[in-house]
Amino acid sequence: MFKSIRIKIITIYFLLIFMAMVIVGLFMIRQFENYHLGVERNNIVSISSSVATTLQSIDWQNQPQETQENLNLYERVGMEIYVIERGSRFTIAASTNLTYLNENATHILEPDLILGALNGHDMEKDVLAGTQGISSKNMAFPLYDEDNRINGVVYVRKDLGDIYQTLDQSKFIMLRSTLVALGITILLGYLIASSITGPIRDVTVKASKMARGDFDQVVEVKSSDEIGQLASMFNYLTARLKTLLQEVSSEKQKLDTILTDMADGVIATTIEGTLIHINSRALAMLSLTREEAENKTFDQLFQPINQPLSLKVLQEEHRDFSGVEVLDMPDGTKLRASYAPYRSEAGEAEGMVLLLQDITEHEKLEKMRKEFVANVSHELKTPLTTIKSYTETMLEGSIDDPAMEQRFLKVINDEADRMTRLVRELLQLSNLDYQQMKWEPQPVNLRALMEKVLRNLDQPLQQKQHRVTYDPPDQPLTTFGDQDAIEQVILNLFSNAIKYTPNGGNLHLYLEKEQAAISLTIQDNGIGIPSQDLPRVFERFYRVDKARSREMGGTGLGLSIARQIVEAHGGSIHLYSREGKGTRVVMRLPLYSGEETSEKEAVAQPS
């Protein structure tokens, strides 16, 4: 019950008023009692003095009748007056209460007061009279004779019952007043407490709704006091907090979008290894579902992949949680893991953020670059070495045979042609890479072009005794592009089929229309290509059988150039082969519809 501030305010207010009323009531009753007792005492003293003066003027000890008559004059003052003789019996000589005449005063009145008065002292005492506890005031004064000797005592007793009855009535009135005041206090306390706690309760209820995420809360401002200021500040806080949360939510959405859609994987973990965040790209790189990642710690994710990357190892080695590791994934991909700590305000590492980058393609390109440099160097080194050795032999004059000399010069010339061809093909690849080829686009009749290629390669076909099967189409099939470039591709593909097919092989040519494209297929029954080499046949300088290819004069650039030319014309080229069974190459080029086509549209440069 006392957890409510309203009850506390009412209780405190009640206790304050109650204590104030009690203190004031006690003080007033006490002062009232003292006042009336003082008035009665003064009356008793005044009457006692008057009685003593009267008795001094007569011989009261010898004139009891006159003495009694004088005391009878004080019957109406509401006091009992006794005149007590000095002697062994302390006889009551006269009294306003005739019941006790000639009685021993010590049996009726207070003996200590009588004895004190006989000793010359004014005595006073409040005593309880009867079983009802009614108080009475008793006072005794010495009575002197003409010689100033004490010959008796004037004893006065005043019944205070009326005074204490009045005091009891006053207490009852005070009690009723206190109860009424306390009732009014409770009512006023409730109203005052409600005026204070009402706005506070309203603020509390709406703050509770804010805690549940509802920030559309406004507290009514009913006054300009502290409670009103509290309501105003609550409204300001609500509006400000709503704005800040909207800004934070917006920034969080931006950050989530960035982390979710970025090409790199991002993982955040605490120092204990609990995952805080892992984006979709990281899940894909690690071949995990989100449910699987949620049930694992950081070490459980990376310890099987890379032991040094686990938090346990980083902590044991007292590293600063920053560095780079290369991860070899089970699926053959390579990931670069760059990690750095995030710290608290005290500068202590609270966790780590890890960035995953797929460097498989980069490593592949780097390997290809190194192989390309090595291949170019090797391809140039071999003819240069041959030319230099033959030239030095001739310069030394050790050849006297003209036929031998002619043979040496022919070798030098062939090697020079080989280097020229290599440089020309490298320049052509460079122009294709940097989109600097100067095309001469025009309609190209592929049926006529195929007949031209067959005529040009008639001699090599006869030398190797190949049988060519070719059923030309009934109508011309036309594409749009650079005729020389397309002819170079067909020559390269057909020459490869001739070279790598043993003598007496079978070659099949197909030229067909496929919807909006023209398909050219060259199929042989030659040596074929191993399945593991098929994905790389279009790479630069890649040879399946390097020794044999070099012996046949190949540079390893023909297929790479062919693919780039075909793709630049908006086509595609595919190679299918089985080792020892033969090879099939399919080239597709767009079909020319006969409409005017700009040079830019006809030959699309590779991106």
Coordinates of C-alpha atoms in Angstrom, one line a residue:
M1 CA 0.0 0.0 0.0
F2 CA 2.8 2.4 0.9
K3 CA 4.4 1.9 -2.5
S4 CA 1.9 4.5 -3.8
I5 CA 3.2 8.1 -3.5
R6 CA -0.5 9.2 -3.1
I7 CA -0.8 7.2 0.1
K8 CA 2.5 8.5 1.3
I9 CA 1.5 12.1 0.8
I10 CA -1.9 11.5 2.6
T11 CA -0.2 9.7 5.5
I12 CA 2.5 12.4 6.0
Y13 CA -0.1 15.1 5.7
F14 CA -2.4 13.3 8.2
L15 CA 0.4 12.7 10.7
L16 CA 1.6 16.3 10.5
I17 CA -1.9 17.7 11.2
F18 CA -2.6 15.0 13.9
M19 CA 0.7 15.9 15.7
A20 CA 0.0 19.6 15.4
M21 CA -3.6 19.1 16.8
V22 CA -2.4 16.9 19.6
I23 CA 0.4 19.3 20.6
V24 CA -1.9 22.3 20.5
G25 CA -4.7 20.5 22.3
L26 CA -2.4 19.4 25.1
F27 CA -1.0 22.8 25.4
M28 CA -4.4 24.5 25.6
I29 CA -5.8 22.0 28.1
R30 CA -2.7 22.4 30.3
Q31 CA -2.9 26.1 30.1
F32 CA -6.6 26.1 30.8
E33 CA -6.1 23.8 33.8
N34 CA -3.3 26.0 35.2
Y35 CA -5.4 29.1 34.7
H36 CA -8.4 27.8 36.6
L37 CA -6.3 26.3 39.4
G38 CA -4.5 29.6 39.8
V39 CA -7.8 31.5 40.0
E40 CA -9.0 29.0 42.7
R41 CA -5.8 29.3 44.6
N42 CA -6.0 33.1 44.6
N43 CA -9.6 32.9 45.8
I44 CA -8.6 30.5 48.6
V45 CA -5.8 32.8 49.7
S46 CA -8.0 35.8 49.6
I47 CA -10.8 34.1 51.6
S48 CA -8.3 32.6 54.1
S49 CA -6.8 36.0 54.6
S50 CA -10.2 37.5 55.2
V51 CA -11.2 34.8 57.7
A52 CA -7.9 35.2 59.6
T53 CA -8.4 39.0 59.8
T54 CA -12.0 38.5 61.1
L55 CA -10.9 35.9 63.7
Q56 CA -8.1 38.2 65.0
S57 CA -10.7 40.8 65.9
I58 CA -12.6 38.4 68.2
D59 CA -11.7 35.9 70.9
W60 CA -12.6 32.9 68.7
Q61 CA -11.3 30.3 71.1
N62 CA -13.7 31.5 73.8
Q63 CA -16.5 32.6 71.6
P64 CA -17.4 29.6 69.4
Q65 CA -20.8 30.9 68.7
E66 CA -19.6 34.1 67.2
T67 CA -16.8 32.4 65.4
Q68 CA -19.3 30.0 63.7
E69 CA -21.5 32.9 62.8
N70 CA -18.6 34.6 61.1
L71 CA -17.8 31.5 59.1
N72 CA -21.4 31.1 58.1
L73 CA -20.9 34.3 56.1
Y74 CA -18.6 32.3 53.7
E75 CA -21.0 29.4 53.0
R76 CA -21.8 30.7 49.5
V77 CA -18.2 30.9 48.3
G78 CA -18.3 27.2 47.5
M79 CA -15.4 26.3 49.8
E80 CA -15.1 24.3 53.0
I81 CA -13.5 26.5 55.7
Y82 CA -12.2 25.0 59.0
V83 CA -10.9 26.7 62.0
I84 CA -8.7 24.3 64.0
E85 CA -7.5 24.9 67.5
R86 CA -4.0 24.3 68.5
G87 CA -3.8 21.5 71.0
S88 CA -3.4 17.8 71.3
R89 CA -6.7 17.0 69.7
F90 CA -6.6 19.5 66.8
T91 CA -10.3 20.2 67.4
I92 CA -12.4 21.8 64.7
A93 CA -13.7 24.9 66.5
A94 CA -15.8 26.2 63.6
S95 CA -16.5 25.1 60.0
T96 CA -18.8 25.9 57.1
N97 CA -19.4 22.1 57.1
L98 CA -21.2 21.6 60.4
T99 CA -20.9 17.8 60.1
Y100 CA -17.3 17.9 61.4
L101 CA -17.6 20.4 64.3
N102 CA -15.6 19.5 67.4
E103 CA -14.0 16.5 65.5
N104 CA -10.3 15.8 65.3
A105 CA -9.1 17.6 62.2
T106 CA -6.3 15.1 61.5
H107 CA -8.9 12.4 61.0
I108 CA -10.7 14.4 58.4
L109 CA -8.3 16.8 56.8
E110 CA -4.7 16.4 55.7
P111 CA -2.6 16.2 58.9
D112 CA 0.7 17.2 57.1
L113 CA -0.9 20.5 56.0
I114 CA -2.2 21.2 59.5
L115 CA 1.2 20.5 61.1
G116 CA 2.9 22.6 58.5
A117 CA 0.6 25.5 59.2
L118 CA 1.2 25.2 63.0
N119 CA 4.8 25.5 62.3
G120 CA 4.3 28.8 60.6
H121 CA 4.1 27.8 56.9
D122 CA 1.4 28.3 54.3
M123 CA 0.6 24.8 53.1
E124 CA -1.0 23.7 49.9
K125 CA -1.9 20.3 48.5
D126 CA -4.1 18.8 45.7
V127 CA -5.7 15.6 46.8
L128 CA -8.1 13.0 45.3
A129 CA -11.4 13.0 47.2
G130 CA -13.5 9.9 47.2
T131 CA -13.5 6.8 44.9
Q132 CA -14.5 8.8 41.9
G133 CA -11.1 10.5 41.9
I134 CA -12.5 14.1 42.1
S135 CA -9.7 16.4 42.9
S136 CA -9.8 19.0 45.6
K137 CA -7.4 21.8 46.5
N138 CA -6.4 22.0 50.2
M139 CA -4.7 24.9 51.8
A140 CA -3.7 25.6 55.4
F141 CA -2.6 28.9 56.9
P142 CA -1.4 29.7 60.4
L143 CA -3.7 31.7 62.6
Y144 CA -2.0 34.3 64.9
D145 CA -3.2 35.9 68.2
E146 CA -2.5 39.4 69.4
D147 CA 1.0 38.4 70.5
N148 CA 1.7 37.1 67.1
R149 CA 1.7 33.6 68.3
I150 CA 0.2 30.7 66.4
N151 CA -2.9 29.6 68.2
G152 CA -4.8 27.8 65.3
V153 CA -5.1 27.0 61.7
V154 CA -7.4 28.2 59.0
Y155 CA -7.9 25.2 56.7
V156 CA -9.7 25.7 53.3
R157 CA -10.7 22.9 51.0
K158 CA -12.1 23.7 47.5
D159 CA -13.8 21.0 45.4
L160 CA -12.3 21.1 41.8
G161 CA -14.8 18.7 40.3
D162 CA -16.4 21.4 38.2
I163 CA -13.1 22.6 36.9
Y164 CA -12.1 19.1 35.8
Q165 CA -15.5 18.4 34.4
T166 CA -15.2 21.5 32.3
L167 CA -11.7 20.4 31.3
D168 CA -13.1 16.9 30.3
Q169 CA -15.7 18.7 28.2
S170 CA -13.0 20.8 26.6
K171 CA -10.9 17.7 25.9
F172 CA -14.0 16.1 24.2
I173 CA -14.6 19.2 22.2
M174 CA -10.9 19.2 21.2
L175 CA -11.0 15.5 20.3
R176 CA -14.1 16.1 18.0
S177 CA -12.4 19.1 16.5
T178 CA -9.3 17.0 15.9
L179 CA -11.3 14.2 14.3
V180 CA -13.1 16.6 12.0
A181 CA -9.8 18.3 11.1
L182 CA -8.2 15.0 10.4
G183 CA -11.2 14.0 8.2
I184 CA -10.9 17.3 6.3
T185 CA -7.1 16.7 6.2
I186 CA -7.5 13.3 4.6
L187 CA -9.9 14.7 2.0
L188 CA -7.7 17.6 1.2
G189 CA -4.6 15.3 1.2
Y190 CA -6.3 13.0 -1.3
L191 CA -7.2 16.0 -3.6
I192 CA -3.7 17.5 -3.2
A193 CA -2.0 14.1 -3.7
S194 CA -4.2 13.4 -6.8
S195 CA -3.2 16.8 -8.3
I196 CA 0.4 15.8 -7.9
T197 CA 0.3 12.0 -8.6
G198 CA -2.3 12.3 -11.5
P199 CA 0.2 13.9 -13.9
I200 CA 3.0 11.6 -12.6
R201 CA 0.8 8.6 -13.2
D202 CA -0.1 9.9 -16.7
V203 CA 3.7 10.3 -17.4
T204 CA 4.4 6.8 -16.0
V205 CA 1.7 5.2 -18.2
K206 CA 2.8 6.9 -21.3
A207 CA 6.5 6.2 -20.5
S208 CA 5.5 2.5 -20.3
K209 CA 4.0 2.8 -23.7
M210 CA 7.1 4.4 -25.0
A211 CA 9.2 1.6 -23.6
R212 CA 7.1 -0.8 -25.7
G213 CA 7.9 1.2 -28.8
D214 CA 4.9 3.6 -29.1
F215 CA 6.4 7.1 -29.2
D216 CA 3.2 9.0 -30.2
Q217 CA 2.6 10.0 -26.6
V218 CA 1.7 13.5 -25.4
V219 CA 1.1 14.5 -21.8
E220 CA -1.4 17.3 -21.2
V221 CA 0.2 20.3 -19.5
K222 CA -2.3 21.6 -16.9
S223 CA -0.2 24.0 -14.9
S224 CA 3.1 25.9 -15.0
D225 CA 4.5 24.6 -11.8
E226 CA 7.1 21.8 -11.4
I227 CA 4.5 19.2 -12.5
G228 CA 3.7 21.2 -15.5
Q229 CA 7.4 21.6 -16.3
L230 CA 7.8 17.8 -16.0
A231 CA 5.0 17.2 -18.5
S232 CA 6.5 19.8 -20.9
M233 CA 9.9 18.2 -20.6
F234 CA 8.4 14.7 -21.1
N235 CA 6.7 16.0 -24.3
Y236 CA 10.0 17.5 -25.5
L237 CA 11.8 14.3 -24.6
T238 CA 9.3 12.2 -26.5
A239 CA 9.5 14.3 -29.6
R240 CA 13.3 14.4 -29.5
L241 CA 13.6 10.7 -28.8
K242 CA 11.3 9.9 -31.6
T243 CA 13.4 12.0 -34.0
L244 CA 16.6 10.4 -32.8
L245 CA 15.2 6.9 -33.1
Q246 CA 14.0 7.6 -36.6
E247 CA 17.5 8.9 -37.5
V248 CA 19.1 5.9 -35.8
S249 CA 16.7 3.6 -37.6
S250 CA 17.4 5.2 -40.9
E251 CA 21.2 5.0 -40.4
K252 CA 20.8 1.3 -39.3
Q253 CA 18.8 0.5 -42.4
K254 CA 21.5 2.2 -44.5
L255 CA 24.2 0.2 -42.7
D256 CA 22.2 -3.0 -43.0
T257 CA 21.7 -2.4 -46.7
I258 CA 25.3 -1.7 -47.2
L259 CA 26.5 -4.7 -45.3
T260 CA 23.9 -7.0 -46.9
D261 CA 24.5 -5.9 -50.5
M262 CA 28.2 -5.4 -50.4
A263 CA 30.3 -7.7 -52.5
D264 CA 32.5 -8.7 -49.5
G265 CA 31.5 -10.7 -46.5
V266 CA 31.4 -9.0 -43.1
I267 CA 31.4 -10.8 -39.7
A268 CA 31.3 -9.2 -36.3
T269 CA 32.0 -11.1 -33.1
T270 CA 32.4 -10.4 -29.4
I271 CA 35.6 -11.2 -27.6
E272 CA 33.9 -14.4 -26.2
G273 CA 33.2 -15.6 -29.8
T274 CA 29.4 -14.8 -30.0
L275 CA 28.5 -13.7 -33.5
I276 CA 26.9 -10.3 -33.6
H277 CA 26.5 -9.9 -37.4
I278 CA 27.1 -12.0 -40.5
N279 CA 25.9 -10.7 -43.9
S280 CA 24.5 -12.8 -46.7
R281 CA 27.7 -12.6 -48.7
A282 CA 29.7 -14.1 -45.8
L283 CA 27.2 -16.9 -45.5
A284 CA 27.6 -17.7 -49.2
M285 CA 31.4 -17.6 -49.0
L286 CA 31.3 -20.1 -46.0
S287 CA 28.6 -22.2 -47.6
L288 CA 26.3 -21.8 -44.6
T289 CA 22.7 -21.0 -43.9
R290 CA 21.7 -18.4 -41.4
E291 CA 20.3 -21.0 -39.1
E292 CA 23.6 -22.9 -39.1
A293 CA 25.6 -19.7 -38.4
E294 CA 23.3 -18.7 -35.5
N295 CA 24.1 -22.0 -33.7
K296 CA 27.9 -21.6 -34.1
T297 CA 30.6 -19.5 -32.4
F298 CA 33.3 -17.7 -34.3
D299 CA 35.9 -20.4 -33.5
Q300 CA 33.5 -23.1 -34.6
L301 CA 33.3 -21.4 -38.0
F302 CA 37.0 -20.7 -38.6
Q303 CA 39.0 -23.2 -36.6
P304 CA 38.4 -26.0 -39.1
I305 CA 39.4 -23.7 -42.0
N306 CA 42.3 -21.8 -40.5
Q307 CA 43.6 -22.5 -37.0
P308 CA 45.6 -19.2 -36.5
L309 CA 42.4 -17.2 -37.2
S310 CA 40.5 -18.6 -34.1
L311 CA 40.0 -16.2 -31.2
K312 CA 41.5 -18.8 -28.9
V313 CA 44.8 -18.6 -30.8
L314 CA 44.7 -14.8 -31.0
Q315 CA 44.2 -14.5 -27.3
E316 CA 46.9 -17.0 -26.4
E317 CA 49.4 -15.2 -28.6
H318 CA 48.4 -11.8 -27.1
R319 CA 47.9 -10.3 -30.5
D320 CA 46.1 -7.0 -31.1
F321 CA 43.3 -8.8 -33.1
S322 CA 44.4 -7.2 -36.4
G323 CA 45.9 -8.8 -39.4
V324 CA 45.3 -10.7 -42.7
E325 CA 44.9 -14.4 -43.4
V326 CA 44.4 -16.3 -46.6
L327 CA 41.8 -19.1 -46.3
D328 CA 41.8 -22.1 -48.6
M329 CA 38.2 -23.2 -48.7
P330 CA 37.1 -26.8 -49.3
D331 CA 35.4 -25.9 -52.6
G332 CA 38.7 -24.6 -54.0
T333 CA 38.1 -20.9 -53.6
K334 CA 40.5 -18.6 -51.8
L335 CA 39.4 -16.0 -49.3
R336 CA 41.3 -13.1 -47.9
A337 CA 40.3 -12.5 -44.2
S338 CA 41.2 -9.0 -43.0
Y339 CA 40.3 -8.5 -39.3
A340 CA 40.6 -5.7 -36.8
P341 CA 39.3 -5.1 -33.3
Y342 CA 36.6 -2.7 -32.1
R343 CA 37.2 -1.2 -28.7
S344 CA 35.4 0.2 -25.7
E345 CA 35.7 3.8 -24.4
A346 CA 38.5 2.5 -22.1
G347 CA 40.4 1.3 -25.1
E348 CA 39.9 -2.5 -24.4
A349 CA 39.1 -4.8 -27.3
E350 CA 35.5 -5.9 -27.0
G351 CA 35.4 -7.9 -30.2
M352 CA 36.5 -8.2 -33.8
V353 CA 35.2 -7.3 -37.2
L354 CA 36.3 -9.6 -40.1
L355 CA 36.1 -8.8 -43.8
L356 CA 36.1 -11.7 -46.3
Q357 CA 37.1 -11.1 -49.9
D358 CA 37.0 -13.7 -52.6
I359 CA 40.4 -13.6 -54.3
T360 CA 40.0 -16.8 -56.3
E361 CA 39.7 -14.8 -59.6
H362 CA 42.5 -12.5 -58.6
E363 CA 44.8 -15.4 -57.8
K364 CA 43.8 -17.0 -61.1
L365 CA 44.5 -13.8 -63.0
E366 CA 47.8 -13.3 -61.1
K367 CA 48.7 -16.9 -62.0
M368 CA 47.7 -16.3 -65.7
R369 CA 49.8 -13.1 -65.7
K370 CA 52.8 -14.9 -64.4
E371 CA 52.3 -17.7 -66.9
F372 CA 51.8 -15.2 -69.7
V373 CA 55.0 -13.4 -68.9
A374 CA 56.8 -16.7 -68.7
N375 CA 55.3 -18.0 -72.0
V376 CA 56.0 -14.7 -73.9
S377 CA 59.6 -14.8 -72.6
H378 CA 59.9 -18.5 -73.6
E379 CA 58.3 -18.0 -77.0
L380 CA 60.7 -15.1 -77.7
K381 CA 63.7 -16.8 -76.2
T382 CA 63.6 -20.0 -78.3
P383 CA 63.7 -18.3 -81.8
L384 CA 66.2 -15.7 -80.6
T385 CA 68.5 -18.4 -79.3
T386 CA 68.2 -20.3 -82.6
I387 CA 68.8 -17.1 -84.6
K388 CA 71.8 -16.1 -82.5
S389 CA 73.4 -19.6 -82.6
Y390 CA 73.0 -19.9 -86.4
T391 CA 74.2 -16.4 -87.0
E392 CA 77.3 -16.9 -84.8
T393 CA 78.0 -20.1 -86.7
M394 CA 77.8 -18.3 -90.0
L395 CA 79.9 -15.3 -88.8
E396 CA 82.7 -17.6 -87.7
G397 CA 83.0 -18.7 -91.3
S398 CA 82.9 -22.3 -90.5
I399 CA 80.3 -23.0 -93.2
D400 CA 81.7 -23.4 -96.7
D401 CA 78.8 -25.4 -98.1
P402 CA 76.4 -23.0 -99.9
A403 CA 73.6 -25.5 -99.4
M404 CA 74.2 -25.6 -95.6
E405 CA 74.4 -21.8 -95.6
Q406 CA 71.0 -21.6 -97.4
R407 CA 69.5 -24.0 -94.9
F408 CA 70.8 -21.9 -92.0
L409 CA 69.4 -18.7 -93.5
K410 CA 66.0 -20.4 -94.0
V411 CA 66.0 -21.4 -90.3
I412 CA 66.8 -17.9 -89.3
N413 CA 64.1 -16.5 -91.6
D414 CA 61.5 -19.0 -90.2
E415 CA 62.3 -18.1 -86.7
A416 CA 62.1 -14.4 -87.5
D417 CA 58.7 -15.0 -89.1
R418 CA 57.7 -16.9 -86.0
M419 CA 58.6 -14.0 -83.8
T420 CA 56.9 -11.6 -86.1
R421 CA 53.7 -13.7 -86.0
L422 CA 53.9 -13.8 -82.2
V423 CA 54.3 -10.1 -81.9
R424 CA 51.5 -9.5 -84.4
E425 CA 49.2 -11.7 -82.4
L426 CA 50.1 -10.1 -79.1
L427 CA 49.4 -6.6 -80.6
Q428 CA 46.1 -7.9 -81.9
L429 CA 45.2 -9.2 -78.4
S430 CA 46.2 -5.9 -76.9
N431 CA 44.0 -4.0 -79.4
L432 CA 41.1 -6.3 -78.6
D433 CA 41.6 -5.9 -74.9
Y434 CA 41.7 -2.1 -75.1
Q435 CA 39.0 -1.8 -77.7
Q436 CA 41.3 -0.3 -80.3
M437 CA 40.6 -2.6 -83.2
K438 CA 39.7 -0.8 -86.4
W439 CA 36.8 -2.8 -87.8
E440 CA 35.4 -2.6 -91.3
P441 CA 31.9 -3.9 -90.8
Q442 CA 30.0 -5.0 -93.8
P443 CA 27.6 -7.8 -94.8
V444 CA 29.6 -11.1 -94.9
N445 CA 28.3 -14.1 -96.8
L446 CA 29.5 -17.0 -94.7
R447 CA 28.8 -19.6 -97.4
A448 CA 31.1 -17.8 -99.8
L449 CA 33.6 -17.3 -97.1
M450 CA 33.7 -21.0 -96.2
E451 CA 34.4 -21.9 -99.9
K452 CA 37.3 -19.4 -99.9
V453 CA 38.8 -20.9 -96.7
L454 CA 38.4 -24.4 -98.2
R455 CA 40.3 -23.3 -101.3
N456 CA 43.1 -21.7 -99.2
L457 CA 43.5 -24.9 -97.1
D458 CA 43.3 -27.3 -100.0
Q459 CA 47.1 -28.0 -100.0
P460 CA 47.3 -28.9 -96.2
L461 CA 44.3 -31.1 -96.6
Q462 CA 45.8 -33.0 -99.5
Q463 CA 49.2 -33.3 -97.7
K464 CA 47.5 -35.0 -94.7
Q465 CA 45.0 -36.9 -96.9
H466 CA 42.0 -35.7 -94.9
R467 CA 38.5 -36.3 -96.1
V468 CA 36.3 -33.2 -95.8
T469 CA 32.5 -33.5 -95.6
Y470 CA 30.7 -30.3 -96.3
D471 CA 27.1 -29.8 -97.5
P472 CA 26.7 -26.0 -98.2
P473 CA 23.4 -24.5 -97.5
D474 CA 21.0 -23.8 -100.3
Q475 CA 20.8 -20.0 -99.7
P476 CA 23.5 -17.5 -98.6
L477 CA 23.8 -17.0 -94.9
T478 CA 24.9 -13.5 -94.1
T479 CA 26.2 -11.9 -91.0
F480 CA 27.4 -8.3 -90.4
G481 CA 31.0 -7.7 -89.4
D482 CA 34.6 -7.4 -90.3
Q483 CA 35.2 -10.0 -93.1
D484 CA 39.0 -10.4 -92.5
A485 CA 38.5 -10.9 -88.8
I486 CA 35.8 -13.6 -89.3
E487 CA 38.0 -15.3 -92.0
Q488 CA 40.9 -15.3 -89.5
V489 CA 38.7 -17.1 -87.0
I490 CA 37.5 -19.7 -89.4
L491 CA 41.0 -20.3 -90.7
N492 CA 42.3 -20.7 -87.2
L493 CA 39.6 -23.2 -86.2
F494 CA 39.9 -25.2 -89.4
S495 CA 43.8 -25.2 -89.3
N496 CA 43.7 -26.6 -85.7
A497 CA 41.4 -29.4 -86.9
I498 CA 43.8 -30.2 -89.7
K499 CA 46.9 -30.0 -87.5
Y500 CA 45.6 -32.2 -84.6
T501 CA 44.0 -34.8 -86.8
P502 CA 46.2 -37.7 -87.8
N503 CA 46.7 -38.4 -91.5
G504 CA 43.7 -39.7 -93.3
G505 CA 41.3 -38.2 -90.8
N506 CA 37.7 -37.1 -91.3
L507 CA 36.6 -33.5 -91.1
H508 CA 32.9 -32.4 -91.0
L509 CA 31.8 -28.9 -91.7
Y510 CA 28.3 -27.6 -91.0
L511 CA 26.9 -24.2 -91.8
E512 CA 23.3 -23.8 -90.6
K513 CA 20.7 -21.2 -89.7
E514 CA 19.4 -21.1 -86.1
Q515 CA 16.6 -18.6 -85.7
A516 CA 18.4 -15.2 -85.5
A517 CA 22.0 -16.7 -85.6
I518 CA 24.2 -18.6 -88.0
S519 CA 26.0 -21.7 -86.6
L520 CA 29.3 -22.9 -88.0
T521 CA 30.5 -26.3 -86.7
I522 CA 33.9 -27.9 -87.4
Q523 CA 34.2 -31.5 -86.2
D524 CA 37.2 -33.8 -86.5
N525 CA 38.2 -37.3 -85.2
G526 CA 41.6 -36.2 -84.1
I527 CA 43.6 -36.6 -80.9
G528 CA 41.1 -34.7 -78.8
I529 CA 41.6 -32.8 -75.6
P530 CA 41.7 -34.2 -72.0
S531 CA 38.7 -33.1 -69.9
Q532 CA 40.8 -31.4 -67.3
D533 CA 42.3 -29.1 -70.0
L534 CA 39.0 -28.1 -71.6
P535 CA 38.2 -25.1 -69.3
R536 CA 41.6 -23.5 -70.2
V537 CA 41.9 -24.0 -74.0
F538 CA 40.9 -20.4 -74.6
E539 CA 43.5 -19.0 -72.2
R540 CA 46.5 -17.2 -73.7
F541 CA 49.6 -19.4 -74.4
Y542 CA 47.8 -22.5 -73.0
R543 CA 48.7 -25.6 -74.8
V544 CA 47.5 -29.1 -74.1
D545 CA 50.6 -30.7 -75.5
K546 CA 53.2 -27.9 -75.3
A547 CA 56.0 -29.8 -77.1
R548 CA 53.8 -30.9 -80.0
S549 CA 52.1 -27.6 -80.3
R550 CA 55.3 -25.7 -80.5
E551 CA 56.6 -28.3 -83.0
M552 CA 53.6 -27.6 -85.2
G553 CA 54.3 -23.8 -85.0
G554 CA 51.5 -22.8 -82.7
T555 CA 51.8 -19.9 -80.3
G556 CA 48.9 -20.7 -78.0
L557 CA 47.2 -17.4 -78.9
G558 CA 44.9 -18.5 -81.7
L559 CA 41.9 -19.6 -79.8
S560 CA 42.1 -16.7 -77.4
I561 CA 42.1 -14.3 -80.3
A562 CA 39.3 -16.2 -82.0
R563 CA 37.0 -16.0 -79.0
Q564 CA 37.6 -12.3 -78.5
I565 CA 36.8 -11.6 -82.2
V566 CA 33.6 -13.6 -82.2
E567 CA 32.4 -12.0 -78.9
A568 CA 33.2 -8.6 -80.4
H569 CA 30.8 -9.4 -83.2
G570 CA 28.1 -10.4 -80.7
G571 CA 28.6 -14.1 -81.2
S572 CA 29.8 -17.0 -79.2
I573 CA 32.2 -19.9 -79.5
H574 CA 32.2 -23.3 -77.7
L575 CA 34.5 -26.3 -77.8
Y576 CA 33.6 -29.9 -77.1
S577 CA 36.1 -32.7 -77.0
R578 CA 37.0 -36.2 -75.8
E579 CA 40.6 -37.4 -75.6
G580 CA 41.3 -39.8 -78.5
K581 CA 37.8 -39.3 -80.0
G582 CA 38.0 -35.9 -81.7
T583 CA 36.9 -32.3 -81.2
R584 CA 33.9 -30.2 -82.1
V585 CA 34.0 -26.4 -82.3
V586 CA 30.7 -24.5 -82.7
M587 CA 30.8 -20.8 -83.6
R588 CA 27.6 -18.7 -83.7
L589 CA 27.3 -15.2 -85.3
P590 CA 24.2 -13.0 -85.5
L591 CA 22.1 -13.3 -88.7
Y592 CA 22.1 -10.2 -90.8
S593 CA 18.5 -9.1 -91.6
G594 CA 19.5 -6.7 -94.4
E595 CA 18.6 -3.5 -92.5
E596 CA 21.0 -0.6 -92.2
T597 CA 23.2 -1.1 -89.2
S598 CA 25.7 1.4 -87.8
E599 CA 29.2 0.4 -87.3
K600 CA 28.8 0.8 -83.5
E601 CA 25.8 -1.5 -83.5
A602 CA 27.2 -4.1 -85.9
V603 CA 30.5 -4.8 -84.0
A604 CA 30.1 -4.6 -80.3
Q605 CA 33.4 -4.0 -78.6
P606 CA 34.1 -6.3 -75.6
S607 CA 33.5 -4.7 -72.2

